[in-house]
Short mmCIF file of C-alpha atoms and ligand atoms in Angstrom, two decimals:
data_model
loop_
_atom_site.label_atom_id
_atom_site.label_comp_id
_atom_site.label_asym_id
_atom_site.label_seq_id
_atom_site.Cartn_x
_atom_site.Cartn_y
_atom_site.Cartn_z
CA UNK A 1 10.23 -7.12 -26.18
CA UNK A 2 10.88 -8.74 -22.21
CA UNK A 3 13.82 -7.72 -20.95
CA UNK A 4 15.66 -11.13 -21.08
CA UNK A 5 18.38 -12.87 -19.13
CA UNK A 6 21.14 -11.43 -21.19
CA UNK A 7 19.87 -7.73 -19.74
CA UNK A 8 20.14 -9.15 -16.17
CA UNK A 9 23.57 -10.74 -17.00
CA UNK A 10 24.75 -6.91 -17.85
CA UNK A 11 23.13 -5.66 -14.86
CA UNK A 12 24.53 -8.21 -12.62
CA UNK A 13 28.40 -7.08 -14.86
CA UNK A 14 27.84 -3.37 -13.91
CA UNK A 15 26.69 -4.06 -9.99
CA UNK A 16 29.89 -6.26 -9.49
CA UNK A 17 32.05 -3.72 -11.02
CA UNK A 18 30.26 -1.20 -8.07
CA UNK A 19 30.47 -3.33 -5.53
CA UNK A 20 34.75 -3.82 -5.75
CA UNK A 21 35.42 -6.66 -2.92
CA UNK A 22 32.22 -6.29 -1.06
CA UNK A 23 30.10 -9.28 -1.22
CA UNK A 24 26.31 -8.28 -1.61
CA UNK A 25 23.29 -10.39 0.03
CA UNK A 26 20.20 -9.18 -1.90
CA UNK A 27 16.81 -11.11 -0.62
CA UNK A 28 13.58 -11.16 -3.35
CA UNK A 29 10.30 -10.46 -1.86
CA UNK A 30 8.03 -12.97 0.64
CA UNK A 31 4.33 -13.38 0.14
CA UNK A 32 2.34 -11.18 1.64
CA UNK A 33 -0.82 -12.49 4.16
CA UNK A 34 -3.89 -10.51 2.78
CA UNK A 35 -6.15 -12.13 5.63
CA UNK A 36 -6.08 -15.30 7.26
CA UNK A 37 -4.40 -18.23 5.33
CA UNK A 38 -5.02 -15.65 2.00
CA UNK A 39 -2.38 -14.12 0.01
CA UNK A 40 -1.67 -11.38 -1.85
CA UNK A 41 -0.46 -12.19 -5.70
CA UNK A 42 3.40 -12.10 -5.88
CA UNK A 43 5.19 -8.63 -6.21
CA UNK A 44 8.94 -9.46 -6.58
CA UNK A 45 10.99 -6.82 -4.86
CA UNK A 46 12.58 -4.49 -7.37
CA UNK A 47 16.30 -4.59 -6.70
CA UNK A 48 16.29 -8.34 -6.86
CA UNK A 49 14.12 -8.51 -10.23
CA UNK A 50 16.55 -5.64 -11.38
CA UNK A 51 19.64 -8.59 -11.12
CA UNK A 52 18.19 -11.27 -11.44
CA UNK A 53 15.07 -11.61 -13.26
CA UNK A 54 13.40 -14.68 -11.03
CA UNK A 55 10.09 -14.11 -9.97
CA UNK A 56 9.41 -16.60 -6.97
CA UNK A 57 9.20 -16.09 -3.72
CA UNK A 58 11.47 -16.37 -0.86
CA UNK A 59 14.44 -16.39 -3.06
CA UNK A 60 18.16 -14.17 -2.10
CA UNK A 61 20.70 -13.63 -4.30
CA UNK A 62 24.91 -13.20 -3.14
CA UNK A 63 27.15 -11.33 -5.05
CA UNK A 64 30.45 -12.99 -4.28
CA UNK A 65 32.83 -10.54 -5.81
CA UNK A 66 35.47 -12.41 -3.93
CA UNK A 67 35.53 -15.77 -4.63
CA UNK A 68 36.44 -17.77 -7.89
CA UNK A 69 34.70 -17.53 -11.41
CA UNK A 70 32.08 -19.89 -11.24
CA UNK A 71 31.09 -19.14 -7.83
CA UNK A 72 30.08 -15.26 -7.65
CA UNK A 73 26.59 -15.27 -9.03
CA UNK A 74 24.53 -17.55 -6.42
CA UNK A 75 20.68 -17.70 -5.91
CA UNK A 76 18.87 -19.59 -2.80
CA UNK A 77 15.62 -20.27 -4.30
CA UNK A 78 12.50 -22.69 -3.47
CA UNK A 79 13.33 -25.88 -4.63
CA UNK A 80 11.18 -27.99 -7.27
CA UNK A 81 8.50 -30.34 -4.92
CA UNK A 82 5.44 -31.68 -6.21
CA UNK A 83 3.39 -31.39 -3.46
CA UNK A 84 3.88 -27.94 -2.69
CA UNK A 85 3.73 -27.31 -6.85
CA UNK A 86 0.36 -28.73 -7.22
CA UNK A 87 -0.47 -25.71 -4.26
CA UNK A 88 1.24 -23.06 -5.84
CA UNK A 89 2.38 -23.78 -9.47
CA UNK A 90 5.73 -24.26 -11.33
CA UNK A 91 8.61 -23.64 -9.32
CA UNK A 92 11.88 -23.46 -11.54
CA UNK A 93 13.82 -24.59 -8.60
CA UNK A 94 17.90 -24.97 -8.33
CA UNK A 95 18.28 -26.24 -11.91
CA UNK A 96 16.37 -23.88 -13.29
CA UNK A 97 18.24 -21.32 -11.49
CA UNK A 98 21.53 -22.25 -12.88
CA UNK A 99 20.41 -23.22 -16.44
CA UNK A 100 17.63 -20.32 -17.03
CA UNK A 101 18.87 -17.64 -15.14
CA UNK A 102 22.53 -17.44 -15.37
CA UNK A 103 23.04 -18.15 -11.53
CA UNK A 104 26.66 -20.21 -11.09
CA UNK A 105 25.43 -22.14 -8.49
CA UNK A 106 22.14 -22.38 -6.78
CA UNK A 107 20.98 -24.09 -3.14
CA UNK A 108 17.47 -24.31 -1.76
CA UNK A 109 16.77 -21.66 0.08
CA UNK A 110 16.66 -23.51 3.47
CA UNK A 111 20.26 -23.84 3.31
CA UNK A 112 21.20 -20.27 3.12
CA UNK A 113 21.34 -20.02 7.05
CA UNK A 114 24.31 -22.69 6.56
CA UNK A 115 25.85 -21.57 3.89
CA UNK A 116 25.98 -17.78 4.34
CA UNK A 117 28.68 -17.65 6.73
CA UNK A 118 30.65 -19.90 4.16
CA UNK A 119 29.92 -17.71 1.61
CA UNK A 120 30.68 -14.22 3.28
CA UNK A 121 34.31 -15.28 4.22
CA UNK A 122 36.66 -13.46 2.71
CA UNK A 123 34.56 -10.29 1.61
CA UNK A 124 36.08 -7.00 1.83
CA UNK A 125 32.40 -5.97 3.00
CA UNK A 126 28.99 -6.99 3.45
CA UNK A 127 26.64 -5.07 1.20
CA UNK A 128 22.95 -5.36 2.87
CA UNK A 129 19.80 -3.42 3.32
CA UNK A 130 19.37 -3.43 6.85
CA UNK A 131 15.82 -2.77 7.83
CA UNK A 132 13.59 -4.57 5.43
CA UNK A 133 14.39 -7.63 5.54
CA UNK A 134 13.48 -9.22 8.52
CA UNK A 135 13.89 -12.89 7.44
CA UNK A 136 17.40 -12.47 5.98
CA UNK A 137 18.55 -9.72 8.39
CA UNK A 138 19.74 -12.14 11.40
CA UNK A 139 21.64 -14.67 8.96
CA UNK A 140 23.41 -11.56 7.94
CA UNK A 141 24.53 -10.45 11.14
CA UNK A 142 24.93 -13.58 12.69
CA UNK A 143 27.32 -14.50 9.52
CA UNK A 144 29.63 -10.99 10.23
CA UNK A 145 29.64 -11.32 14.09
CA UNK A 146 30.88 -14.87 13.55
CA UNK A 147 33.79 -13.48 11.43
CA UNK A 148 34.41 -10.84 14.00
CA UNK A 149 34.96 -13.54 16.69
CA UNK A 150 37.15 -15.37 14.77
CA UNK A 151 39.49 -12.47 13.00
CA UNK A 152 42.06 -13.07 15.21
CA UNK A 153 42.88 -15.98 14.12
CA UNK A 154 41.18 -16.46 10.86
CA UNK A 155 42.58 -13.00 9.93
CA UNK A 156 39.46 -12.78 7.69
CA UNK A 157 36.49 -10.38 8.52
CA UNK A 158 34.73 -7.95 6.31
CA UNK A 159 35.35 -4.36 7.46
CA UNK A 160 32.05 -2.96 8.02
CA UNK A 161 28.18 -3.81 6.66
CA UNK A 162 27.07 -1.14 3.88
CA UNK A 163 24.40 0.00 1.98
CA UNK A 164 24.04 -1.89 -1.31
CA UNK A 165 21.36 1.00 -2.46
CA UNK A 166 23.18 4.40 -3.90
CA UNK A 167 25.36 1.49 -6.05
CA UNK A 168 22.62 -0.46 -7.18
CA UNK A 169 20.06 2.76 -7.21
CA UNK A 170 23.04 4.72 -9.17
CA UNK A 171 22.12 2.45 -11.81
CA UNK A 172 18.22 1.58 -11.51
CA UNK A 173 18.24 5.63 -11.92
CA UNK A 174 19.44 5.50 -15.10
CA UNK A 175 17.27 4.07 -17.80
CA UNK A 176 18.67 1.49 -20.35
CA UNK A 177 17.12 1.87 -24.10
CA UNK A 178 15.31 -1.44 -23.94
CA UNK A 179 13.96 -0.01 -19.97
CA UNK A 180 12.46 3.16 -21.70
CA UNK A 181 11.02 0.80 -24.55
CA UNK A 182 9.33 -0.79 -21.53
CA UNK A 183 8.18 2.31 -19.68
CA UNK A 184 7.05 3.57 -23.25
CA UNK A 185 4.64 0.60 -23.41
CA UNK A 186 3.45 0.93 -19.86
CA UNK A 187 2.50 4.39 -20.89
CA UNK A 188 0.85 3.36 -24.04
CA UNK A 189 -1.60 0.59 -21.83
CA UNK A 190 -2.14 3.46 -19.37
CA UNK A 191 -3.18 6.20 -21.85
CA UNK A 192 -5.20 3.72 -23.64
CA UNK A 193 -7.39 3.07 -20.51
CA UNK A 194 -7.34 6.73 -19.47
CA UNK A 195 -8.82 7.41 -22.97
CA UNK A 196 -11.37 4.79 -22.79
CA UNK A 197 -12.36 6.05 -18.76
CA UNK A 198 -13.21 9.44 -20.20
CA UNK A 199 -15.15 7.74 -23.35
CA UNK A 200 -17.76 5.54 -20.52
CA UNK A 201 -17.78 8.37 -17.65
CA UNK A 202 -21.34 10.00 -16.84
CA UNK A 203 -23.08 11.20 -14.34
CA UNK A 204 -24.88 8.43 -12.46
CA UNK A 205 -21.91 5.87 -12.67
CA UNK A 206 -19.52 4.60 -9.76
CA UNK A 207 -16.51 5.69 -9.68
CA UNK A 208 -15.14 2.01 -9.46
CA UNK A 209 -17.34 1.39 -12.27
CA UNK A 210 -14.60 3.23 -14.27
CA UNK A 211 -11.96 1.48 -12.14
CA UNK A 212 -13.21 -1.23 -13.74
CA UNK A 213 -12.70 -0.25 -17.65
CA UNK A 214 -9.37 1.20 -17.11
CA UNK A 215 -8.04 -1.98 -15.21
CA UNK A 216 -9.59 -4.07 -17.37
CA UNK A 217 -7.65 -2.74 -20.15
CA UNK A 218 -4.78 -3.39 -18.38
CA UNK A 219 -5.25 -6.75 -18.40
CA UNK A 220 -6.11 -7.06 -21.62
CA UNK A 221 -3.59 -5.46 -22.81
CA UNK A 222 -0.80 -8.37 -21.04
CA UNK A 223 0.26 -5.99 -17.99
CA UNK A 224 0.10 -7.47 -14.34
CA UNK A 225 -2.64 -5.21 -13.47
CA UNK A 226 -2.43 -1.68 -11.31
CA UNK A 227 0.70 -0.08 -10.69
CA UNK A 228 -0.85 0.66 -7.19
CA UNK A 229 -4.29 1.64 -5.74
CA UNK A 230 -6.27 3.15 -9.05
CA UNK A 231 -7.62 6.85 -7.91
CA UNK A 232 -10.64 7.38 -9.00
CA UNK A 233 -12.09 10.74 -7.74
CA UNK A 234 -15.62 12.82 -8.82
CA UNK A 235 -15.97 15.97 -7.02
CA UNK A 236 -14.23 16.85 -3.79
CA UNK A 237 -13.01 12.97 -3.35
CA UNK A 238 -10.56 14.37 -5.75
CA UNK A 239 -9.07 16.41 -2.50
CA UNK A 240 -8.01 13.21 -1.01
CA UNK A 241 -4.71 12.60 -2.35
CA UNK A 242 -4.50 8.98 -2.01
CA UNK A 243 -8.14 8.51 -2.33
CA UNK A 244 -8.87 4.86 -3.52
CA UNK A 245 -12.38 4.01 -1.94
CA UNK A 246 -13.47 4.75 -5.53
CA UNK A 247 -17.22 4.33 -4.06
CA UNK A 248 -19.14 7.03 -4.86
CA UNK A 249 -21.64 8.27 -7.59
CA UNK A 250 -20.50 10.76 -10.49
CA UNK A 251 -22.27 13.78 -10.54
CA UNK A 252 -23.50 15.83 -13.00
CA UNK A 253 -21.26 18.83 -12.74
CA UNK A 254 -18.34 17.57 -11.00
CA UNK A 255 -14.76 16.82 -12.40
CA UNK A 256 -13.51 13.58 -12.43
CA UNK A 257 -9.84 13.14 -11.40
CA UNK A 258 -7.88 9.54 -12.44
CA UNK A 259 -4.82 8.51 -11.67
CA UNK A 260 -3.56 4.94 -12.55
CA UNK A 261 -1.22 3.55 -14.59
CA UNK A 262 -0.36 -0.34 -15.45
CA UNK A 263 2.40 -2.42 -14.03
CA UNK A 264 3.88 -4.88 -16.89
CA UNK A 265 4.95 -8.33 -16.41
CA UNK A 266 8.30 -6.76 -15.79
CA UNK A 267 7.03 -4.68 -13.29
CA UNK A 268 7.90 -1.25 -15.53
CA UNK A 269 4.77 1.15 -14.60
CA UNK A 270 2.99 3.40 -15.93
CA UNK A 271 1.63 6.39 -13.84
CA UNK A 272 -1.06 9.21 -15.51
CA UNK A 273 -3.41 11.51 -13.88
CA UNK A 274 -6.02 12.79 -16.05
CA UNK A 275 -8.81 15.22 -14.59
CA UNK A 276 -12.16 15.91 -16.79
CA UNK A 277 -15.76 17.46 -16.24
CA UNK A 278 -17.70 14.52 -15.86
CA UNK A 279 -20.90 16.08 -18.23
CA UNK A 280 -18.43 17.42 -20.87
CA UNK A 281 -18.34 21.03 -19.71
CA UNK A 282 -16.35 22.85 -17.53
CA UNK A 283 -17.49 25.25 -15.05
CA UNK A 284 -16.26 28.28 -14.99
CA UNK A 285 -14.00 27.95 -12.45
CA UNK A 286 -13.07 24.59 -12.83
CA UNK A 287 -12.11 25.56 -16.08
CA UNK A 288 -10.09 28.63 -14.68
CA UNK A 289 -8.18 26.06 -12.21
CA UNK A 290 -7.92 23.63 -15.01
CA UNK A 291 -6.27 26.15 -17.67
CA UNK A 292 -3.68 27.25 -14.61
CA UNK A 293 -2.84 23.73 -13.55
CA UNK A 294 -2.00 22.84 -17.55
CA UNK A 295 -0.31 26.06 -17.95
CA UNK A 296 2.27 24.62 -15.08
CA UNK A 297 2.09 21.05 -16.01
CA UNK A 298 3.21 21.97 -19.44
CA UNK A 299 5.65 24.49 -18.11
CA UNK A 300 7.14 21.95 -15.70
CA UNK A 301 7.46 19.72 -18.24
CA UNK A 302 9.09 21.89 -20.84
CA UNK A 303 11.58 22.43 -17.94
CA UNK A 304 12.60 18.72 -18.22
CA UNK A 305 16.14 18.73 -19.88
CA UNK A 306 19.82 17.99 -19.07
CA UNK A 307 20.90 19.71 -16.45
CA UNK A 308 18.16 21.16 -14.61
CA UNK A 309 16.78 19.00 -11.44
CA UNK A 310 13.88 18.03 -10.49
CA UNK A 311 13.73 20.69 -7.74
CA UNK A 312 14.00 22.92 -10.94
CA UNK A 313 10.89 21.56 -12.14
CA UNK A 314 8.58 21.87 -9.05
CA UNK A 315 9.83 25.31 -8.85
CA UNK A 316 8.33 25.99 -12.57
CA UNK A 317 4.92 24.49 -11.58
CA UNK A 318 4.87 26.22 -8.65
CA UNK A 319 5.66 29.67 -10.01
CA UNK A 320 3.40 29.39 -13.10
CA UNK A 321 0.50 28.33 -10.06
CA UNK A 322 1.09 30.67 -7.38
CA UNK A 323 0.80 33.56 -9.99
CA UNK A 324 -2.36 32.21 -11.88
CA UNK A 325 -3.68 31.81 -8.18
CA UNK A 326 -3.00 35.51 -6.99
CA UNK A 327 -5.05 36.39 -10.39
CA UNK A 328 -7.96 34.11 -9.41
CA UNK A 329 -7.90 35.99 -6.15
CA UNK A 330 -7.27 32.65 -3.95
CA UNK A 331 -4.01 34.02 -2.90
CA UNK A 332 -2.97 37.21 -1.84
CA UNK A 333 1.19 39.56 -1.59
CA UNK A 334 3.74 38.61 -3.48
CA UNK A 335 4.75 35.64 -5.63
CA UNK A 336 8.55 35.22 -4.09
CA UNK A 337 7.45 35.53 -0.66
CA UNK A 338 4.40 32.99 -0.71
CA UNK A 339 6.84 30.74 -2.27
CA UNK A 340 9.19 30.89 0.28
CA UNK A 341 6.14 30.93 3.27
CA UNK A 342 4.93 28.14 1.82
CA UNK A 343 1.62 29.90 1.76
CA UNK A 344 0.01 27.87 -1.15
CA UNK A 345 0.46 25.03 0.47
CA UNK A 346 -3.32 24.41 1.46
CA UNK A 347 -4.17 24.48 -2.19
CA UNK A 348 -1.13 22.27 -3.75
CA UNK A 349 0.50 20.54 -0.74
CA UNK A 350 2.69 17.77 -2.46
CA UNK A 351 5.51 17.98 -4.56
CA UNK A 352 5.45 18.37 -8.47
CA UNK A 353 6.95 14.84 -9.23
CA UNK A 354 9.60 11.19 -8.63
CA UNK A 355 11.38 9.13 -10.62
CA UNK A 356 9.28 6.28 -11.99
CA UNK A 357 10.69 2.78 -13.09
CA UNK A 358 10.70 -0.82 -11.74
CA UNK A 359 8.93 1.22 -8.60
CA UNK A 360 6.52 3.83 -9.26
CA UNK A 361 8.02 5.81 -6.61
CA UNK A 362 11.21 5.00 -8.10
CA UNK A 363 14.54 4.77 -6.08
CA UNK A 364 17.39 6.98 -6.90
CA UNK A 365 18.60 10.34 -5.07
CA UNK A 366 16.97 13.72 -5.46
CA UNK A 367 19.65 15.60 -3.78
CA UNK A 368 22.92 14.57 -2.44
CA UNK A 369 23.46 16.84 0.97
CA UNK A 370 22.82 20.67 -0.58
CA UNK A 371 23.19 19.54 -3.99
CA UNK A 372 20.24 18.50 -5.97
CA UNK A 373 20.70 15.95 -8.56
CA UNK A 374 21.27 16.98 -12.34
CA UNK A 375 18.91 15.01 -14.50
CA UNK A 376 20.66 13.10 -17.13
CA UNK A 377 19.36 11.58 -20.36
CA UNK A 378 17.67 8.10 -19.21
CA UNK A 379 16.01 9.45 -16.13
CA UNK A 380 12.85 9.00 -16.10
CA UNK A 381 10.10 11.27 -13.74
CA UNK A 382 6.50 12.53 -13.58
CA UNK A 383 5.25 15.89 -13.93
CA UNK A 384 1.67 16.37 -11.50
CA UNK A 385 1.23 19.72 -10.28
CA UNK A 386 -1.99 20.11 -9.32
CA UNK A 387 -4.73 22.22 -7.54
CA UNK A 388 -6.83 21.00 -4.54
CA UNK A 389 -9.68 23.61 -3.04
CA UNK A 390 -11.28 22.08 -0.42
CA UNK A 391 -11.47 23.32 3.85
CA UNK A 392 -9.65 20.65 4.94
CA UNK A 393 -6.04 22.19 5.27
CA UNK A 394 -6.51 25.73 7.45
CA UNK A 395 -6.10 28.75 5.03
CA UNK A 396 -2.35 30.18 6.30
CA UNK A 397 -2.67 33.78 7.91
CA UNK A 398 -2.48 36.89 5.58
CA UNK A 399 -4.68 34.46 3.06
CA UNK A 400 -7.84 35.15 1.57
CA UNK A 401 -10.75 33.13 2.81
CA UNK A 402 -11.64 30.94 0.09
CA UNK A 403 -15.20 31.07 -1.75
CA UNK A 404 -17.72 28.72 -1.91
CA UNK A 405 -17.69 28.52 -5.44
CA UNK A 406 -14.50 26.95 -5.76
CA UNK A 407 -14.85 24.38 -2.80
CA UNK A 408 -14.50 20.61 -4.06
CA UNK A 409 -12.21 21.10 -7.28
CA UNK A 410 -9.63 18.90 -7.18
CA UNK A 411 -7.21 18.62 -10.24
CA UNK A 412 -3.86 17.18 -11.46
CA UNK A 413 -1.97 16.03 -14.56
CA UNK A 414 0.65 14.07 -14.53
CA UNK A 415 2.55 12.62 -17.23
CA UNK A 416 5.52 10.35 -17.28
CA UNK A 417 8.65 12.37 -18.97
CA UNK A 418 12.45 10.71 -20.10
CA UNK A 419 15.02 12.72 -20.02
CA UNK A 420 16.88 12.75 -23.40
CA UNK A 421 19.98 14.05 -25.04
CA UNK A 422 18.68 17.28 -25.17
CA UNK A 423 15.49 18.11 -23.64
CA UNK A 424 12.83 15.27 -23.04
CA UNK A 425 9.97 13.17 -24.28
CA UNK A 426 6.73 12.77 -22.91
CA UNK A 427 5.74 9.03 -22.78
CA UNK A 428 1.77 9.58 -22.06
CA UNK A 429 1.22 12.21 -24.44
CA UNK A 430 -1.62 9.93 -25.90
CA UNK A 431 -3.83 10.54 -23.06
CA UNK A 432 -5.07 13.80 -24.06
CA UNK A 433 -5.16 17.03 -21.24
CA UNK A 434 -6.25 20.11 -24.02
CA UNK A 435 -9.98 21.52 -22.62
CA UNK A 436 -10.92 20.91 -26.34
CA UNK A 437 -10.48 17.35 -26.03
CA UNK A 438 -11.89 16.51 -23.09
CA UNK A 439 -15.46 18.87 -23.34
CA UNK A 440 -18.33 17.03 -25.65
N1 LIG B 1 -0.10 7.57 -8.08
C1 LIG B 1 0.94 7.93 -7.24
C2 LIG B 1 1.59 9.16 -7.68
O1 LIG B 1 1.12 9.81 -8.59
O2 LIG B 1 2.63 9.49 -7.21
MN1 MN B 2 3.02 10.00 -9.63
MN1 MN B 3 -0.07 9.15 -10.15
#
C-alpha cells in the first residue's frame, strides 16, 4: 500500500505542532542537468516528499503556523500549461495542489518571490535550511531583512532564522507502521535481485552484466530503480568502497561483492550487501575472512535493541573483527588498545552502519554533543561490517605486514534492521549470507 495523502496530512499535523509560531519555507527538489540540455529523471527532495507527497519539480511548500485556518498549508508549484506539458508530461498544477494534495491554497511558483514576504509576516521565526537551496535561499532572506527594516514601525519581525531539520528529522527518524511496511517491501525487491545476481554470476561475465539482472528486477518489480550507484565488485574492485565502474570481468576464483538496493515509487530504499565466491567455493582464506565478517555482522545485529546506540553496534562488529583478525595473524597486541589506536583501520576503515529511510543515508542524529542516541522501536539502520585487504591504505606501525595470499578480498554484509519493541527485525533476511548457501 502507497503511503497516501491522509499520511502526509498527519505528517504535516505533527511538523506544525514542532514548529510552535515559526513559519517553515521547505523548497522540493530542481532538475538536475546531466549534460548539455539533458536531465537527470526527477528525485524529489526527501523532507518535502515527507510533507507533502507532490512529486514535481520546482515546487516549495510554507508552513504558516501563524496565520488563519485555511491559510497554513501552502504549496508554490508549476502551474498546468500545455505547451510546456506536451515537453514534460502532466503537471497537476494549482488545482491539483489544493484538491489532491491537501494544500489550502496554492500559487504558481513564479509568484513565490511576491508573495513570500506576505506570507512570512507575522511569524515568530523563519524555519529554513540555509545552504542547499540556492534558488529559494535569497527570497528567504530578502523576505526577513525586509521585516527587520520595517520592525520599528510594523512591530512585526520574526526573531531569528532556524533550522527546520532536528524537528522535521526528529520525526523522519522515527518510522511509522505503514513506513516500515514500505521499507519491508524495498527489502523484499532488493533480496529478490540479490538472490537472482548470485543465481547468473560466473566467471567470464561483466560485472555490469549482473548490474543488469539485479536492476532489472527492480523495475520489474514497480520500484523507481537504484537506490544509488549499484556496487558491483569481483576481486580487489571490491576494495573500492564506492566502486561503481562495474566494468570488469569475473574471475574464476574471486569473490564477488554487491551492494544495491531498490528505491520505491515513494522513494523508501532498500540497501543489501551480499559478498559470494564467484565459482561456488571459497578459498581458504576468503572463507576465513568471510566466517569473521558474519560472525560480526550477526553479532552487530543481535546488538540491535532498545536502548543500545548505534555506536553500541559498531563497537560489537568491531570487537568480534579485531579479535578474529589477531587469530588470522593480520593484526598484532591487544584487542582494547588496537581499538582505541585505530589500528584496524587499513583493513575495515568505515563505520558499521546509518539510518536508512526516505534517504539511504538517512537523516536523523547519531549523537547529540557526548551523548549518543538511544535507538527506539521504529528506527530503522544497516548493519555492514566488513573486511577490505588490499595495499592501498599503509599498514599502521607495530602491524604485521600483510601476506600475499590475502591481498584483493574485499567483503561486507549488510542488512537493513528495525528496531522493535524489544529487540529488532531484520528486513533482508531473504537474501541469504550462510557459506552453505552461497557455495554450489
Ligand atoms: N550503499 C551505500 C551504503 O551501504 O552505505
Ligand atoms: Mn549502507
Ligand atoms: Mn550498501
Amino acid at each position: 500500500m502507497l503511503i497516501g495523502p491522509e499520511i502526509h496530512a498527519e505528517r504535516r499535523a505533527r511538523f506544525f505542532a514542532a514548529l510552535g509560531g515559526a513559519a517553515a519555507v521547505i523548497p522540493g527538489a530542481a532538475l538536475a542537468t546531466h549534460h548539455a540540455d539533458c536531465e537527470w529523471p526527477f528525485r524529489q527532495n526527501s523532507d518535502f516528499w515527507y510533507l507533502t507527497g507532490f512529486d514535481e519539480p520546482e515546487a516549495v511548500a510554507l508552513f504558516l503556523p501563524h496565520r488563519p485556518e485555511g491559510e497554513r498549508y501552502v504549496l508554490f508549484v508549476q502551474p498546468r500549461e500545455a505547451s510546456a506539458e506536451v515537453w514534460h508530461g502532466f503537471r497537476w498544477g494549482c488545482e491539483g495542489a489544493v484538491a489532491q494534495f491537501g494544500a489550502d491554497i496554492a500559487h504558481p511558483r513564479s509568484e513565490l518571490a511576491e508573495r513570500l514576504p506576505g506570507y512570512l509576516k507575522g511569524a515568530e521565526g523563519i524555519a529554513f535550511r540555509v545552504g542547499k537551496h540556492p534558488a529559494v535561499e535569497p527570497l528567504v532572506l530578502q523576505a526577513w531583512a525586509g521585516q527587520l527594516d520595517s520592525a520599528p514601525r510594523s512591530g512585526l519581525a520574526a526573531l531569528g532564522l532556524v533550522a527546520p531539520c532536528p524537528l522535521l528529522h526528529e520525526l523522519r527518524l522515527r518510522k511509522a507502521p505503514e513506513e516500515l511496511a514500505r521499507l519491508r517491501e524495498a527489502a523484499r525487491i532488493s533480496a529478490e535481485a540479490h538472490e537472482l545476481a548470485r543465481q547468473v554470476a560466473r566467471p567470464g561475465l561483466r560485472e555490469r552484466q549482473v548490474q543488469a539482472v539485479i536492476e532489472q528486477h527492480f523495475l520489474e518489480q514497480g520500484a523507481r530503480g537504484p537506490a544509488y550507484g549499484s556496487i558491483v565488485a569481483g576481486g580487489d574492485n571490491a576494495c573500492v568502497l564506492h566502486y561503481t565502474a562495474n566494468n570488469a570481468l569475473l574471475r574464476d576464483g574471486d569473490l564477488l561483492l554487491i551492494d544495491a538496493g531498490c528505491s520505491l515509487s515513494d522513494y523508501y530504499n532498500g540497501d543489501i550487501t551480499r559478498t559470494f565466491p564467484i565459482n561456488g567455493r571459497f578459498s581458504g582464506e576468503q572463507r576465513a575472512l568471510y566466517e569473521l565478517v558474519l560472525a560480526a555482522q550477526e553479532a552487530a545485529v543481535a546488538a540491535v535493541a532498545p536502548g543500545q546506540t548505534a555506536e553500541d553496534v559498531h563497537h560489537t562488529a568491531v570487537r568480534v573483527l579485531v579479535d578474529g583478525l589477531l587469530e588470522l595473524g593480520l593484526l598484532a597486541g591487544e584487542r582494547d588498545g588496537i581499538i582505541e589506536q585505530g589500528a584496524y583501520r587499513h583493513l575495515y576503515m568505515h563505520r558499521t552502519g546509518h539510518w536508512l529511510g526516505l534517504d539511504v543515508h538517512d537523516v536523523g542524529a547519531y549523537r547529540l554533543g557526548e551523548h549518543h542516541v538511544a535507538l527506539e522501536p521504529g528506527m530503522v539502520l544497516t548493519v555492514e561490517p566488513g573486511l577490505y585487504v588490499s595495499d592501498r591504505l599503509p599498514v599502521p606501525e607495530g602491524q604485521p605486514a600483510i601476506a600475499e595470499r590475502w591481498k584483493g578480498i574485499g567483503i561486507r554484509i549488510e542488512d537493513d534492521v528495525a528496531v522493535t519493541d524489544h529487540g529488532h527485525e531484520n528486513l533482508t533476511a531473504a537474501a541469504l549470507k550462510a557459506p552453505v548457501a552461497l557455495e554450489r
